[in-house]
PDB file of C-alpha atoms in Angstrom:
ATOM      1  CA  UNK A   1      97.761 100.649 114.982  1.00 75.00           C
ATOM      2  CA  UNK A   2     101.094 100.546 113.482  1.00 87.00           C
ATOM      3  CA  UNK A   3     104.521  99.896 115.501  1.00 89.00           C
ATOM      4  CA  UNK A   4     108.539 100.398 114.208  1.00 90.00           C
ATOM      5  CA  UNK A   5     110.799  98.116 115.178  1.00 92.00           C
ATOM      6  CA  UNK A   6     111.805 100.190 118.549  1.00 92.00           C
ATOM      7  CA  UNK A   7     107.930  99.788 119.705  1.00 93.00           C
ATOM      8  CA  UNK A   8     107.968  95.948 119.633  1.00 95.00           C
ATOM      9  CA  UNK A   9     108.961  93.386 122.260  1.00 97.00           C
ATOM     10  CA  UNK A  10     109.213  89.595 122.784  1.00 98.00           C
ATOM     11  CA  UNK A  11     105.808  88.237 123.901  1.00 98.00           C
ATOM     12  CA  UNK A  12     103.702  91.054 121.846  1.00 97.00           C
ATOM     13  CA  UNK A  13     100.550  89.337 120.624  1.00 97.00           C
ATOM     14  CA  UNK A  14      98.013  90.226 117.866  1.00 97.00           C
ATOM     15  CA  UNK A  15      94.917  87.937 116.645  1.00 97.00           C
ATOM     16  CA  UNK A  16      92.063  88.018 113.739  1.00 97.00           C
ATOM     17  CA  UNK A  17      89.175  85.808 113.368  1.00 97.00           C
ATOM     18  CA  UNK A  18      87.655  85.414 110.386  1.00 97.00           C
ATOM     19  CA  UNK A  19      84.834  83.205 108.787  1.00 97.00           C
ATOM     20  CA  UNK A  20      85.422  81.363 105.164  1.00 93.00           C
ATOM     21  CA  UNK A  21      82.791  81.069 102.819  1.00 91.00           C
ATOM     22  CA  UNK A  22      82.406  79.821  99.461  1.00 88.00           C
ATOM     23  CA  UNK A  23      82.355  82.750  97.775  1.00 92.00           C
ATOM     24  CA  UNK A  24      86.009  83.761  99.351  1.00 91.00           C
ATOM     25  CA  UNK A  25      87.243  79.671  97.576  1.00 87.00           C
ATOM     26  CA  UNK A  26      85.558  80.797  94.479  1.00 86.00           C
ATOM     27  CA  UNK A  27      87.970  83.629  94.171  1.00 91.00           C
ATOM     28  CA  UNK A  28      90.529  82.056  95.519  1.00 85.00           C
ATOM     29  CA  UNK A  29      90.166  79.454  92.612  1.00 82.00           C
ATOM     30  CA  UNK A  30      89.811  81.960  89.813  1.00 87.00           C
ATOM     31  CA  UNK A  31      92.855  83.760  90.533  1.00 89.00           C
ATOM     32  CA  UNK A  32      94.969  80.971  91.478  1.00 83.00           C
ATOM     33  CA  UNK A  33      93.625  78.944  89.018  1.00 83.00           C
ATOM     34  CA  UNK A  34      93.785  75.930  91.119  1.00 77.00           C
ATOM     35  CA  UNK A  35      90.151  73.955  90.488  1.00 69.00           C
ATOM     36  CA  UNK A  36      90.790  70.915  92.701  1.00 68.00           C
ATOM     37  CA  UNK A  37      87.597  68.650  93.193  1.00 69.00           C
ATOM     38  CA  UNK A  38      88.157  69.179  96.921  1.00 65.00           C
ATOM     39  CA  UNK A  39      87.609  73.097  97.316  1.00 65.00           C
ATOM     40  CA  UNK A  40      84.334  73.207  95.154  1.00 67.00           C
ATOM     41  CA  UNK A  41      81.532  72.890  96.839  1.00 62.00           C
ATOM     42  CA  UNK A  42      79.108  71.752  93.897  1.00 64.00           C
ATOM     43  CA  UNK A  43      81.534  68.360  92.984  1.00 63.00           C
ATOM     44  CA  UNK A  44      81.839  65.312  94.967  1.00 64.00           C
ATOM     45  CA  UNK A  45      85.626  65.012  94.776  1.00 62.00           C
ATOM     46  CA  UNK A  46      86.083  66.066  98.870  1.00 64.00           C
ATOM     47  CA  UNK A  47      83.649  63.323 100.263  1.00 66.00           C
ATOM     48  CA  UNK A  48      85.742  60.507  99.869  1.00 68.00           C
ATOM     49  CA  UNK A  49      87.926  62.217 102.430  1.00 72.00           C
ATOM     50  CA  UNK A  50      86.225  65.220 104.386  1.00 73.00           C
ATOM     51  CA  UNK A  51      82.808  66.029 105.553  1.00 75.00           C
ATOM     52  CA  UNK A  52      82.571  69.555 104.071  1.00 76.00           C
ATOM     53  CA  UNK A  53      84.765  71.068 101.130  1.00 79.00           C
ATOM     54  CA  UNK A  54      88.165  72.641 102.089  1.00 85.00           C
ATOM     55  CA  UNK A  55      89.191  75.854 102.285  1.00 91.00           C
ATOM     56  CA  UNK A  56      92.559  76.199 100.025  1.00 90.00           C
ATOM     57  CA  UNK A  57      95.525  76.556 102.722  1.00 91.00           C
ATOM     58  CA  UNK A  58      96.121  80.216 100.623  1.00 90.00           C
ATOM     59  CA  UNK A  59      93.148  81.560 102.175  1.00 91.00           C
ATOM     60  CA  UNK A  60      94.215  80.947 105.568  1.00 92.00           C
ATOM     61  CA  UNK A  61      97.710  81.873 105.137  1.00 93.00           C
ATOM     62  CA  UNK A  62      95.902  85.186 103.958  1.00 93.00           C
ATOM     63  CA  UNK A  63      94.953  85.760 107.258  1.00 95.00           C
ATOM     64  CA  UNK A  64      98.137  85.122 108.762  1.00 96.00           C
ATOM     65  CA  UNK A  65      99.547  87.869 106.521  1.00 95.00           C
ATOM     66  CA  UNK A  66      96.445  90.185 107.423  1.00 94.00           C
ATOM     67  CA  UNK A  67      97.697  89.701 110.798  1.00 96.00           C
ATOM     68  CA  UNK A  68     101.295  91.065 109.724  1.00 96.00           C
ATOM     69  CA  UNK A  69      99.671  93.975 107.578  1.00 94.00           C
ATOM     70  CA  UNK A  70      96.589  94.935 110.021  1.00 94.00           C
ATOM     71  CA  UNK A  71      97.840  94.533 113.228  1.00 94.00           C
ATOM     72  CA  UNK A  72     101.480  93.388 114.142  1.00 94.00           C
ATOM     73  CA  UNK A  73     103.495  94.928 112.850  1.00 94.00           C
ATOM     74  CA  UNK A  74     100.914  97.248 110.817  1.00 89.00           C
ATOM     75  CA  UNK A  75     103.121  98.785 108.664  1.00 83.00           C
ATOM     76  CA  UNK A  76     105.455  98.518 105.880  1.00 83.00           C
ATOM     77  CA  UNK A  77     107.344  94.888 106.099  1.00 91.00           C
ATOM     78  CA  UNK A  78     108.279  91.817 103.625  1.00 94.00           C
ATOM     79  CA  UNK A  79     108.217  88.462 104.628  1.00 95.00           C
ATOM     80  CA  UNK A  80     111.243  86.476 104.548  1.00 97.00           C
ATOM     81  CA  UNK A  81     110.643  83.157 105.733  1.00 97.00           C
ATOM     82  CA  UNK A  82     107.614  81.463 106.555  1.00 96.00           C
ATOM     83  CA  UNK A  83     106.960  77.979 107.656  1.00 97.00           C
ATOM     84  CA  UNK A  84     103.967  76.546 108.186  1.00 97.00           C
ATOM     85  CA  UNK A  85     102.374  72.830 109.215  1.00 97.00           C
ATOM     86  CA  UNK A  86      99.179  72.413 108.510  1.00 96.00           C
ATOM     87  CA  UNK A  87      97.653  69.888 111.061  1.00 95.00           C
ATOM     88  CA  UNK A  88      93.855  70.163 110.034  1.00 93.00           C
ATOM     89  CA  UNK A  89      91.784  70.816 107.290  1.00 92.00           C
ATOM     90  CA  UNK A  90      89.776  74.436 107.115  1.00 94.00           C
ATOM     91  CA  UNK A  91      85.944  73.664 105.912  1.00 91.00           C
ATOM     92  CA  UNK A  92      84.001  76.531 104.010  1.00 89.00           C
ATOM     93  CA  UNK A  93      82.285  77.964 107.653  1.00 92.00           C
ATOM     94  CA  UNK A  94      84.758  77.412 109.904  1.00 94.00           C
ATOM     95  CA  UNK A  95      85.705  80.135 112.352  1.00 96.00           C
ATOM     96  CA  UNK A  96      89.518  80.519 112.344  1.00 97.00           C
ATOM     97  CA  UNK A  97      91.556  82.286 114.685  1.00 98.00           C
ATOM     98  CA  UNK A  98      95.154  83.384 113.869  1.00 98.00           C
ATOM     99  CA  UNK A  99      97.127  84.789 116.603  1.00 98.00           C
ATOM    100  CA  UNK A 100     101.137  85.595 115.951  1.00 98.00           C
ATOM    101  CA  UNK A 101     103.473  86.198 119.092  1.00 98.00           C
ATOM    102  CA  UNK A 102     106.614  87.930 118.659  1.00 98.00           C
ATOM    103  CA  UNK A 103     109.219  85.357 119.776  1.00 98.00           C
ATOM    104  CA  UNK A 104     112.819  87.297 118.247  1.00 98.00           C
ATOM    105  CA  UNK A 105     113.443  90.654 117.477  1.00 98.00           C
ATOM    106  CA  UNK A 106     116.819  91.349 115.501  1.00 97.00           C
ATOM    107  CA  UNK A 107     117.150  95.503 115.809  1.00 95.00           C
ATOM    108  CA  UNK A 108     120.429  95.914 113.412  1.00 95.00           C
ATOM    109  CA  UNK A 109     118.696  94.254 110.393  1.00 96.00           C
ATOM    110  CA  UNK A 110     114.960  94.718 111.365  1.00 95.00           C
ATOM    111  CA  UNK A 111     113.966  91.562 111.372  1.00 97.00           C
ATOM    112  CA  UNK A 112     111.211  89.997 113.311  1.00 98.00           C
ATOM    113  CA  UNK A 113     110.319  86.359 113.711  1.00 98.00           C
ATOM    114  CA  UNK A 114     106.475  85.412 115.074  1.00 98.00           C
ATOM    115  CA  UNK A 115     105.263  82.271 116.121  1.00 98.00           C
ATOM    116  CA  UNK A 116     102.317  81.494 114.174  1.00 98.00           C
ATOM    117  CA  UNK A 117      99.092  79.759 115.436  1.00 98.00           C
ATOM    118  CA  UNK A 118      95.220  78.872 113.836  1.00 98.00           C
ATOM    119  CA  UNK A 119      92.120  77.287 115.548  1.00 98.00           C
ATOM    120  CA  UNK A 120      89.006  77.334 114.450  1.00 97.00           C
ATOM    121  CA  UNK A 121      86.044  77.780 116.221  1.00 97.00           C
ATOM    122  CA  UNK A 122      86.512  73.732 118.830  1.00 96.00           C
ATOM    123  CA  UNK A 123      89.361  75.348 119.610  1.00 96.00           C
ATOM    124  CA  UNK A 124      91.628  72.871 117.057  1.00 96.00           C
ATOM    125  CA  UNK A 125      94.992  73.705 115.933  1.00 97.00           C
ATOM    126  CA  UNK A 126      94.506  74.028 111.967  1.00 97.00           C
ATOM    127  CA  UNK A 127      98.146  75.771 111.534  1.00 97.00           C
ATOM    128  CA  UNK A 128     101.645  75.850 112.945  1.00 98.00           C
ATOM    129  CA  UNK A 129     104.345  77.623 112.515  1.00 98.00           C
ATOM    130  CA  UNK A 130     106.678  80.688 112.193  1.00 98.00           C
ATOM    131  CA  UNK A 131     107.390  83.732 110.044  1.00 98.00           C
ATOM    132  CA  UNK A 132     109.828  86.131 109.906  1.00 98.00           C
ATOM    133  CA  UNK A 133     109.326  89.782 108.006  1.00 97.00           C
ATOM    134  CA  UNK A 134     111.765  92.738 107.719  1.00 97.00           C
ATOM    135  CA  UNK A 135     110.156  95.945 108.659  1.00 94.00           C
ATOM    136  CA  UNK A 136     111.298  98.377 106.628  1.00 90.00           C
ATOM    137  CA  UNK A 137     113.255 101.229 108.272  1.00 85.00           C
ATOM    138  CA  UNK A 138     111.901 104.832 108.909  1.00 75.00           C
TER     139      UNK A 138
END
């Protein structure tokens, strides 16, 4: 579903889950270019640190934005701002959650800021944070 800017309101929620593999790094890697020892699963540059390899913070922000595009909004909008803490690391496997809440609505220049917030699956807060789009006008 797709709203405009009249259909939202303060407190609207949307969430997607989504599961991280190594195939998704791999990509992630060949089009960012960005090999660090601590996304690839075949090198031993992440055990000195973590118990699985990471997931580059990209990839999750990617779902944040899927959020924006798929579901809340929906439609046509361009971020603006978007800050974002990122408390824990994502392991290839993990089950992340990322659920935006509509927390301002600014009609006149259609702007929308959404508090942003990621779990994976023991219910730990990977990501914090906020993002405002502008949704473009009918």
């Amino acid at each position: 579903m797709s709203y405009t800017i009249e259909q939202l309101c303060v407190g609207q929620r949307a969430c997607l889950r989504r599961v991280f593999s190594n195939e998704d790094v791999v990509l992630c890697n060949q089009i960012t270019n960005d090999y660090n020892e601590v996304y690839q699963a075949d090198e031993d540059g992440w055990k000195q640190h973590f118990k699985h390899p990471i997931v580059p913070g990209l990839l999750t922000e990617g779902l944040v934005n899927q959020v924006i595009s798929d579901r809340l909004p929906g439609n046509a909008c361009i971020l603006l701002q978007k800050e974002l803490v990122f408390y824990h690391p994502v392991h290839i496997g993990d089950n992340i959650t990322a659920e935006l809440e509509i927390i301002d609505i600014n009609k006149e220049r259609h702007w929308v800021t959404m508090k942003v917030h990621c779990m994976n699956q023991d219910e730990q807060e990977v990501i914090k944070g906020q993002v405002v789009i502008f949704i473009l006008p009918n």
